[in-house]
């Protein structure tokens, strides 16, 4: 069988969307039927010193050891992650492997704009040398093709195993936020919107599931007067996240920048109406009949969207039903992993033709 080497965060220990995607691909029955999937952790969570040491040691191991992979599937975020992973890609090419870059960074436009002209040229050249550059949505494909002038861009959406989702209509007036707590994902905007709803006498309960700026968000909730109507769980494992989403009727992610967030897919599969923003791949990701999209930073619109769903619970449940049907047909692992398998086979077939 062909061997695929996944290079990225240690998926057994790291949190975050990229690690979640790597775990999903490594355990994929669809891919395992055609390929041997191996993992090579390039980084891990921990203190700065331990992260730097681990990163350096792993790269040296990759350079020194013989490479026994037909395709190196390299997962990339923005900023320093990009430059580290491009080194892996260059080394893999020298060792005779096909190279696929899988770009997850939600802030890639900002990252690219921050580079010098020389840095942008270097980035364009490095990506152009890959056999394929996977992006998460058509909007990101347009960016990489138009701004980086790439001809090797392929769209592969994030996905989930819908069989593991516990779909049900959650408790009325129950809201969930799943993601890293901070400005980028709009957690502070949600607190402000909840404060506006509280001032109108509306009843709700919102669970914030994720790590990040927990203490600052708790203080913001206190100032907004919603401490009694919110809870902050910290980072949770996949099963506990599923429990929260299954108990909720509305999932909110008012982000300023995104790729193709797995948390929204999980929420749709678990039985949530979705309130989010029209950034990144989200407009392509959500089911139109099951979501309300607003502009990033528009707290008033966020409060209005939540108020409508809190008042009309039947509508929220109807949106949940539409979301489940949508995810099963488009964003289940079986569907998306088949698309990835076909990409692998095409690249390997191209390689075989060149060697004949």
Tab-separated table of C-alpha atoms in Angstrom:
chain	number	residue	atom	x	y	z
A	1	UNK	CA	0.000	0.000	0.000
A	2	UNK	CA	1.062	3.569	-0.593
A	3	UNK	CA	2.352	5.378	2.513
A	4	UNK	CA	1.131	8.840	3.504
A	5	UNK	CA	3.088	10.745	6.158
A	6	UNK	CA	1.095	13.357	8.093
A	7	UNK	CA	3.361	16.144	9.356
A	8	UNK	CA	1.952	18.613	11.875
A	9	UNK	CA	1.063	18.998	15.571
A	10	UNK	CA	1.146	15.937	17.804
A	11	UNK	CA	-2.497	14.968	17.346
A	12	UNK	CA	-2.516	12.737	20.431
A	13	UNK	CA	-1.659	15.644	22.735
A	14	UNK	CA	-2.292	18.937	20.962
A	15	UNK	CA	-5.562	20.859	21.030
A	16	UNK	CA	-6.951	22.948	18.190
A	17	UNK	CA	-8.501	22.456	14.788
A	18	UNK	CA	-5.364	21.343	12.952
A	19	UNK	CA	-4.678	18.528	15.416
A	20	UNK	CA	-8.326	17.506	15.185
A	21	UNK	CA	-8.086	17.223	11.395
A	22	UNK	CA	-4.889	15.164	11.608
A	23	UNK	CA	-6.522	12.782	14.113
A	24	UNK	CA	-9.483	12.393	11.797
A	25	UNK	CA	-7.339	11.627	8.751
A	26	UNK	CA	-5.038	9.257	10.627
A	27	UNK	CA	-7.997	7.202	11.868
A	28	UNK	CA	-9.976	7.360	8.643
A	29	UNK	CA	-11.353	4.000	7.533
A	30	UNK	CA	-11.843	5.412	4.041
A	31	UNK	CA	-8.153	6.289	3.705
A	32	UNK	CA	-6.942	3.167	5.535
A	33	UNK	CA	-8.560	0.961	2.901
A	34	UNK	CA	-6.160	2.348	0.279
A	35	UNK	CA	-3.181	3.851	2.144
A	36	UNK	CA	-0.998	3.393	5.189
A	37	UNK	CA	-1.319	6.611	7.179
A	38	UNK	CA	1.618	7.522	9.429
A	39	UNK	CA	2.113	10.558	11.669
A	40	UNK	CA	5.253	12.583	12.232
A	41	UNK	CA	4.692	15.227	14.955
A	42	UNK	CA	6.609	18.399	14.136
A	43	UNK	CA	5.514	20.345	17.213
A	44	UNK	CA	3.672	19.912	20.486
A	45	UNK	CA	2.006	21.943	23.213
A	46	UNK	CA	3.992	23.037	26.283
A	47	UNK	CA	6.335	25.762	27.463
A	48	UNK	CA	8.214	27.846	24.912
A	49	UNK	CA	11.507	26.125	25.750
A	50	UNK	CA	10.069	22.624	25.424
A	51	UNK	CA	8.299	23.513	22.172
A	52	UNK	CA	11.476	24.931	20.613
A	53	UNK	CA	13.547	21.936	21.701
A	54	UNK	CA	10.998	19.432	20.385
A	55	UNK	CA	10.635	21.314	17.091
A	56	UNK	CA	14.389	21.362	16.487
A	57	UNK	CA	14.920	17.716	17.411
A	58	UNK	CA	12.060	16.534	15.217
A	59	UNK	CA	13.288	18.435	12.188
A	60	UNK	CA	16.774	16.973	12.583
A	61	UNK	CA	15.229	13.490	12.848
A	62	UNK	CA	13.315	14.119	9.645
A	63	UNK	CA	16.447	15.270	7.829
A	64	UNK	CA	18.633	12.395	9.001
A	65	UNK	CA	16.254	9.419	8.776
A	66	UNK	CA	15.444	7.801	5.418
A	67	UNK	CA	12.015	8.874	4.202
A	68	UNK	CA	9.665	5.977	3.500
A	69	UNK	CA	6.592	7.852	2.323
A	70	UNK	CA	5.052	8.246	-1.095
A	71	UNK	CA	3.340	11.493	-0.090
A	72	UNK	CA	4.201	13.928	2.696
A	73	UNK	CA	0.972	15.632	3.733
A	74	UNK	CA	2.162	18.738	5.581
A	75	UNK	CA	-0.298	20.727	7.706
A	76	UNK	CA	0.388	24.462	7.824
A	77	UNK	CA	-0.864	27.423	9.835
A	78	UNK	CA	0.316	30.995	9.305
A	79	UNK	CA	3.382	32.912	10.532
A	80	UNK	CA	6.197	30.747	11.989
A	81	UNK	CA	4.317	27.522	11.234
A	82	UNK	CA	4.577	28.261	7.515
A	83	UNK	CA	8.328	28.761	7.452
A	84	UNK	CA	8.944	25.630	9.557
A	85	UNK	CA	6.722	23.455	7.376
A	86	UNK	CA	8.192	24.749	4.119
A	87	UNK	CA	11.545	23.392	5.310
A	88	UNK	CA	9.906	19.981	5.698
A	89	UNK	CA	8.467	20.262	2.214
A	90	UNK	CA	11.805	21.130	0.648
A	91	UNK	CA	13.505	18.231	2.435
A	92	UNK	CA	10.753	15.808	1.441
A	93	UNK	CA	11.088	16.822	-2.204
A	94	UNK	CA	14.829	16.192	-2.076
A	95	UNK	CA	14.085	12.729	-0.670
A	96	UNK	CA	11.824	11.956	-3.634
A	97	UNK	CA	8.415	12.261	-1.956
A	98	UNK	CA	5.326	13.957	-3.310
A	99	UNK	CA	4.451	17.008	-1.187
A	100	UNK	CA	0.993	18.265	-0.263
A	101	UNK	CA	0.630	21.428	1.805
A	102	UNK	CA	-2.650	21.628	3.746
A	103	UNK	CA	-3.272	25.250	4.768
A	104	UNK	CA	-5.358	25.763	7.930
A	105	UNK	CA	-4.385	29.292	8.970
A	106	UNK	CA	-7.412	31.514	9.492
A	107	UNK	CA	-5.271	34.667	9.318
A	108	UNK	CA	-3.338	33.792	6.166
A	109	UNK	CA	-4.320	36.982	4.352
A	110	UNK	CA	-2.962	39.084	7.215
A	111	UNK	CA	0.168	36.957	7.375
A	112	UNK	CA	0.865	37.307	3.658
A	113	UNK	CA	0.219	41.062	3.722
A	114	UNK	CA	2.696	41.441	6.609
A	115	UNK	CA	5.556	39.948	4.581
A	116	UNK	CA	8.149	41.938	2.706
A	117	UNK	CA	8.192	41.698	-1.068
A	118	UNK	CA	11.055	39.232	-0.773
A	119	UNK	CA	9.119	37.143	1.763
A	120	UNK	CA	6.052	37.057	-0.460
A	121	UNK	CA	8.149	35.966	-3.440
A	122	UNK	CA	9.739	33.196	-1.377
A	123	UNK	CA	6.331	32.009	-0.194
A	124	UNK	CA	4.904	31.961	-3.727
A	125	UNK	CA	7.863	29.965	-5.004
A	126	UNK	CA	7.743	27.416	-2.158
A	127	UNK	CA	4.021	26.761	-2.575
A	128	UNK	CA	4.374	26.519	-6.343
A	129	UNK	CA	6.869	23.663	-5.901
A	130	UNK	CA	4.327	21.502	-4.074
A	131	UNK	CA	2.390	18.827	-5.913
A	132	UNK	CA	-0.815	20.232	-4.399
A	133	UNK	CA	-1.870	22.962	-1.991
A	134	UNK	CA	-5.047	22.058	-0.120
A	135	UNK	CA	-7.239	24.911	1.099
A	136	UNK	CA	-10.479	24.688	3.049
A	137	UNK	CA	-12.930	26.610	0.862
A	138	UNK	CA	-13.449	28.197	-2.549
A	139	UNK	CA	-12.886	31.665	-1.110
A	140	UNK	CA	-9.446	30.585	0.105
A	141	UNK	CA	-8.796	28.971	-3.295
A	142	UNK	CA	-9.453	32.334	-4.949
A	143	UNK	CA	-7.014	34.025	-2.583
A	144	UNK	CA	-4.200	31.542	-3.195
A	145	UNK	CA	-4.739	31.524	-6.950
A	146	UNK	CA	-5.163	35.272	-7.417
A	147	UNK	CA	-2.768	36.635	-4.796
A	148	UNK	CA	-0.092	33.935	-4.797
A	149	UNK	CA	-0.580	33.069	-8.489
A	150	UNK	CA	-0.731	29.315	-7.794
A	151	UNK	CA	-1.942	26.681	-10.255
A	152	UNK	CA	-1.936	23.692	-7.880
A	153	UNK	CA	-4.698	24.625	-5.410
A	154	UNK	CA	-7.352	22.072	-4.416
A	155	UNK	CA	-10.356	22.548	-2.115
A	156	UNK	CA	-10.846	19.860	0.555
A	157	UNK	CA	-13.319	20.856	3.272
A	158	UNK	CA	-12.923	19.942	6.916
A	159	UNK	CA	-15.302	17.172	7.959
A	160	UNK	CA	-16.412	15.017	10.887
A	161	UNK	CA	-17.553	11.468	11.572
A	162	UNK	CA	-21.300	12.024	11.710
A	163	UNK	CA	-21.813	8.536	13.135
A	164	UNK	CA	-20.277	9.782	16.403
A	165	UNK	CA	-22.598	12.786	16.647
A	166	UNK	CA	-25.465	12.599	19.101
A	167	UNK	CA	-28.128	14.520	17.192
A	168	UNK	CA	-31.015	15.856	19.245
A	169	UNK	CA	-32.907	19.072	19.826
A	170	UNK	CA	-31.144	20.708	22.750
A	171	UNK	CA	-32.616	22.511	25.688
A	172	UNK	CA	-34.537	25.686	24.788
A	173	UNK	CA	-32.607	28.950	25.186
A	174	UNK	CA	-29.317	27.051	25.502
A	175	UNK	CA	-26.360	28.587	23.652
A	176	UNK	CA	-22.881	27.165	23.033
A	177	UNK	CA	-19.605	28.779	21.998
A	178	UNK	CA	-16.892	26.262	21.088
A	179	UNK	CA	-13.418	27.544	20.291
A	180	UNK	CA	-10.422	29.382	21.679
A	181	UNK	CA	-11.592	32.265	23.828
A	182	UNK	CA	-10.339	35.600	22.581
A	183	UNK	CA	-10.906	38.478	20.203
A	184	UNK	CA	-10.441	36.592	16.906
A	185	UNK	CA	-13.344	34.214	17.455
A	186	UNK	CA	-15.588	36.997	18.738
A	187	UNK	CA	-15.996	35.778	22.325
A	188	UNK	CA	-16.086	39.334	23.700
A	189	UNK	CA	-18.702	40.316	21.107
A	190	UNK	CA	-20.874	37.428	22.257
A	191	UNK	CA	-20.601	38.570	25.879
A	192	UNK	CA	-21.728	42.069	24.849
A	193	UNK	CA	-24.639	40.644	22.852
A	194	UNK	CA	-25.700	38.517	25.805
A	195	UNK	CA	-25.615	41.617	27.986
A	196	UNK	CA	-27.987	43.336	25.553
A	197	UNK	CA	-30.361	40.371	25.729
A	198	UNK	CA	-30.161	40.334	29.518
A	199	UNK	CA	-31.126	43.986	29.648
A	200	UNK	CA	-34.321	43.056	27.776
A	201	UNK	CA	-35.173	40.457	30.369
A	202	UNK	CA	-34.527	37.502	28.063
A	203	UNK	CA	-33.670	34.152	29.590
A	204	UNK	CA	-30.800	32.021	28.265
A	205	UNK	CA	-27.762	30.065	29.350
A	206	UNK	CA	-24.498	30.155	27.389
A	207	UNK	CA	-21.617	27.696	27.725
A	208	UNK	CA	-18.151	28.812	26.584
A	209	UNK	CA	-16.111	25.673	25.838
A	210	UNK	CA	-12.480	26.375	25.054
A	211	UNK	CA	-9.162	27.545	26.421
A	212	UNK	CA	-7.695	31.003	26.042
A	213	UNK	CA	-8.606	34.219	27.856
A	214	UNK	CA	-10.961	32.622	30.362
A	215	UNK	CA	-10.381	35.010	33.277
A	216	UNK	CA	-10.746	38.090	31.060
A	217	UNK	CA	-13.991	36.711	29.608
A	218	UNK	CA	-15.313	35.950	33.076
A	219	UNK	CA	-14.620	39.547	34.071
A	220	UNK	CA	-16.324	40.795	30.896
A	221	UNK	CA	-19.336	38.617	31.727
A	222	UNK	CA	-19.455	40.129	35.217
A	223	UNK	CA	-19.368	43.665	33.815
A	224	UNK	CA	-22.094	42.792	31.283
A	225	UNK	CA	-24.245	41.337	34.065
A	226	UNK	CA	-24.384	37.822	32.630
A	227	UNK	CA	-22.223	35.899	35.105
A	228	UNK	CA	-25.207	33.882	36.313
A	229	UNK	CA	-26.195	33.006	32.745
A	230	UNK	CA	-22.776	31.831	31.511
A	231	UNK	CA	-20.229	29.174	32.308
A	232	UNK	CA	-16.633	28.693	31.156
A	233	UNK	CA	-15.480	25.084	30.984
A	234	UNK	CA	-11.932	25.485	29.718
A	235	UNK	CA	-10.564	23.111	27.089
A	236	UNK	CA	-12.574	19.896	26.749
A	237	UNK	CA	-12.086	16.603	24.951
A	238	UNK	CA	-14.166	15.667	21.932
A	239	UNK	CA	-16.751	13.626	23.858
A	240	UNK	CA	-17.513	16.403	26.334
A	241	UNK	CA	-17.758	18.939	23.512
A	242	UNK	CA	-20.271	16.630	21.860
A	243	UNK	CA	-22.284	16.536	25.086
A	244	UNK	CA	-22.405	20.329	25.260
A	245	UNK	CA	-23.453	20.689	21.620
A	246	UNK	CA	-26.130	18.009	21.953
A	247	UNK	CA	-27.546	19.841	24.967
A	248	UNK	CA	-27.569	23.202	23.202
A	249	UNK	CA	-30.025	24.496	20.626
A	250	UNK	CA	-27.911	27.374	19.260
A	251	UNK	CA	-24.195	27.442	18.489
A	252	UNK	CA	-22.547	30.856	18.117
A	253	UNK	CA	-19.160	31.596	16.533
A	254	UNK	CA	-18.884	35.342	15.736
A	255	UNK	CA	-15.326	35.156	14.360
A	256	UNK	CA	-13.315	37.867	12.624
A	257	UNK	CA	-11.117	35.391	10.698
A	258	UNK	CA	-11.656	31.699	9.995
A	259	UNK	CA	-10.675	28.871	7.731
A	260	UNK	CA	-13.374	26.208	7.803
A	261	UNK	CA	-14.089	25.663	11.534
A	262	UNK	CA	-14.743	22.084	12.620
A	263	UNK	CA	-16.789	23.330	15.577
A	264	UNK	CA	-19.528	24.570	13.226
A	265	UNK	CA	-19.707	21.194	11.475
A	266	UNK	CA	-19.921	19.451	14.853
A	267	UNK	CA	-22.657	21.826	15.957
A	268	UNK	CA	-24.736	21.250	12.822
A	269	UNK	CA	-24.416	17.483	13.217
A	270	UNK	CA	-25.354	17.646	16.905
A	271	UNK	CA	-28.608	19.543	16.382
A	272	UNK	CA	-27.825	23.252	16.644
A	273	UNK	CA	-28.992	26.256	14.723
A	274	UNK	CA	-25.860	28.256	13.846
A	275	UNK	CA	-25.188	31.967	14.262
A	276	UNK	CA	-21.843	33.007	12.812
A	277	UNK	CA	-20.097	35.552	10.598
A	278	UNK	CA	-19.519	35.825	6.852
A	279	UNK	CA	-15.723	35.380	6.988
A	280	UNK	CA	-13.328	32.799	5.549
A	281	UNK	CA	-15.000	29.588	4.469
A	282	UNK	CA	-17.989	29.925	6.808
A	283	UNK	CA	-20.481	31.121	4.152
A	284	UNK	CA	-19.667	27.993	2.117
A	285	UNK	CA	-19.589	25.735	5.168
A	286	UNK	CA	-22.990	26.422	6.688
A	287	UNK	CA	-26.411	25.353	5.519
A	288	UNK	CA	-28.329	28.471	4.500
A	289	UNK	CA	-31.579	27.116	5.930
A	290	UNK	CA	-29.893	26.330	9.233
A	291	UNK	CA	-27.812	29.420	9.901
A	292	UNK	CA	-27.812	33.166	10.374
A	293	UNK	CA	-24.687	35.033	9.232
A	294	UNK	CA	-23.787	38.558	10.295
A	295	UNK	CA	-20.838	40.869	9.737
A	296	UNK	CA	-17.857	40.440	12.072
A	297	UNK	CA	-17.966	42.875	14.979
A	298	UNK	CA	-21.662	43.718	14.512
A	299	UNK	CA	-22.773	43.145	18.102
A	300	UNK	CA	-26.261	44.575	17.546
A	301	UNK	CA	-26.905	42.186	14.651
A	302	UNK	CA	-25.569	39.321	16.768
A	303	UNK	CA	-27.965	40.181	19.595
A	304	UNK	CA	-30.887	40.445	17.165
A	305	UNK	CA	-30.102	37.054	15.580
A	306	UNK	CA	-29.957	35.400	18.976
A	307	UNK	CA	-33.127	37.118	20.152
A	308	UNK	CA	-35.078	35.825	17.146
A	309	UNK	CA	-34.004	32.243	17.786
A	310	UNK	CA	-34.570	32.450	21.528
A	311	UNK	CA	-38.082	33.748	20.966
A	312	UNK	CA	-38.910	31.235	18.213
A	313	UNK	CA	-37.591	27.894	19.448
A	314	UNK	CA	-39.496	25.997	16.763
A	315	UNK	CA	-37.490	27.843	14.121
A	316	UNK	CA	-34.256	26.904	15.868
A	317	UNK	CA	-35.263	23.247	15.802
A	318	UNK	CA	-36.212	23.433	12.119
A	319	UNK	CA	-32.801	24.938	11.389
A	320	UNK	CA	-31.174	22.092	13.327
A	321	UNK	CA	-32.965	19.512	11.178
A	322	UNK	CA	-31.775	21.225	8.000
A	323	UNK	CA	-28.222	21.325	9.328
A	324	UNK	CA	-28.123	17.615	10.074
A	325	UNK	CA	-29.273	16.698	6.564
A	326	UNK	CA	-26.712	19.089	5.058
A	327	UNK	CA	-23.764	17.723	7.039
A	328	UNK	CA	-24.592	14.092	6.292
A	329	UNK	CA	-24.616	14.766	2.567
A	330	UNK	CA	-21.625	17.084	2.251
A	331	UNK	CA	-19.333	17.195	5.290
A	332	UNK	CA	-19.227	13.641	6.606
A	333	UNK	CA	-15.791	12.003	6.710
A	334	UNK	CA	-16.780	9.357	4.182
A	335	UNK	CA	-17.568	12.031	1.600
A	336	UNK	CA	-14.576	14.307	2.178
A	337	UNK	CA	-11.976	11.599	2.785
A	338	UNK	CA	-12.942	10.010	-0.521
A	339	UNK	CA	-12.139	13.324	-2.196
A	340	UNK	CA	-8.732	13.345	-0.487
A	341	UNK	CA	-8.068	9.719	-1.475
A	342	UNK	CA	-8.789	10.613	-5.092
A	343	UNK	CA	-6.303	13.493	-4.879
A	344	UNK	CA	-3.614	11.165	-3.500
A	345	UNK	CA	-4.234	8.650	-6.282
A	346	UNK	CA	-4.088	11.334	-8.951
A	347	UNK	CA	-0.748	12.587	-7.657
A	348	UNK	CA	0.639	9.048	-7.449
A	349	UNK	CA	-0.619	8.242	-10.950
A	350	UNK	CA	1.119	11.375	-12.243
A	351	UNK	CA	4.303	10.211	-10.534
A	352	UNK	CA	4.029	6.758	-12.101
A	353	UNK	CA	3.533	8.244	-15.576
A	354	UNK	CA	6.607	10.455	-15.201
A	355	UNK	CA	8.713	7.449	-14.217
A	356	UNK	CA	7.657	5.277	-17.200
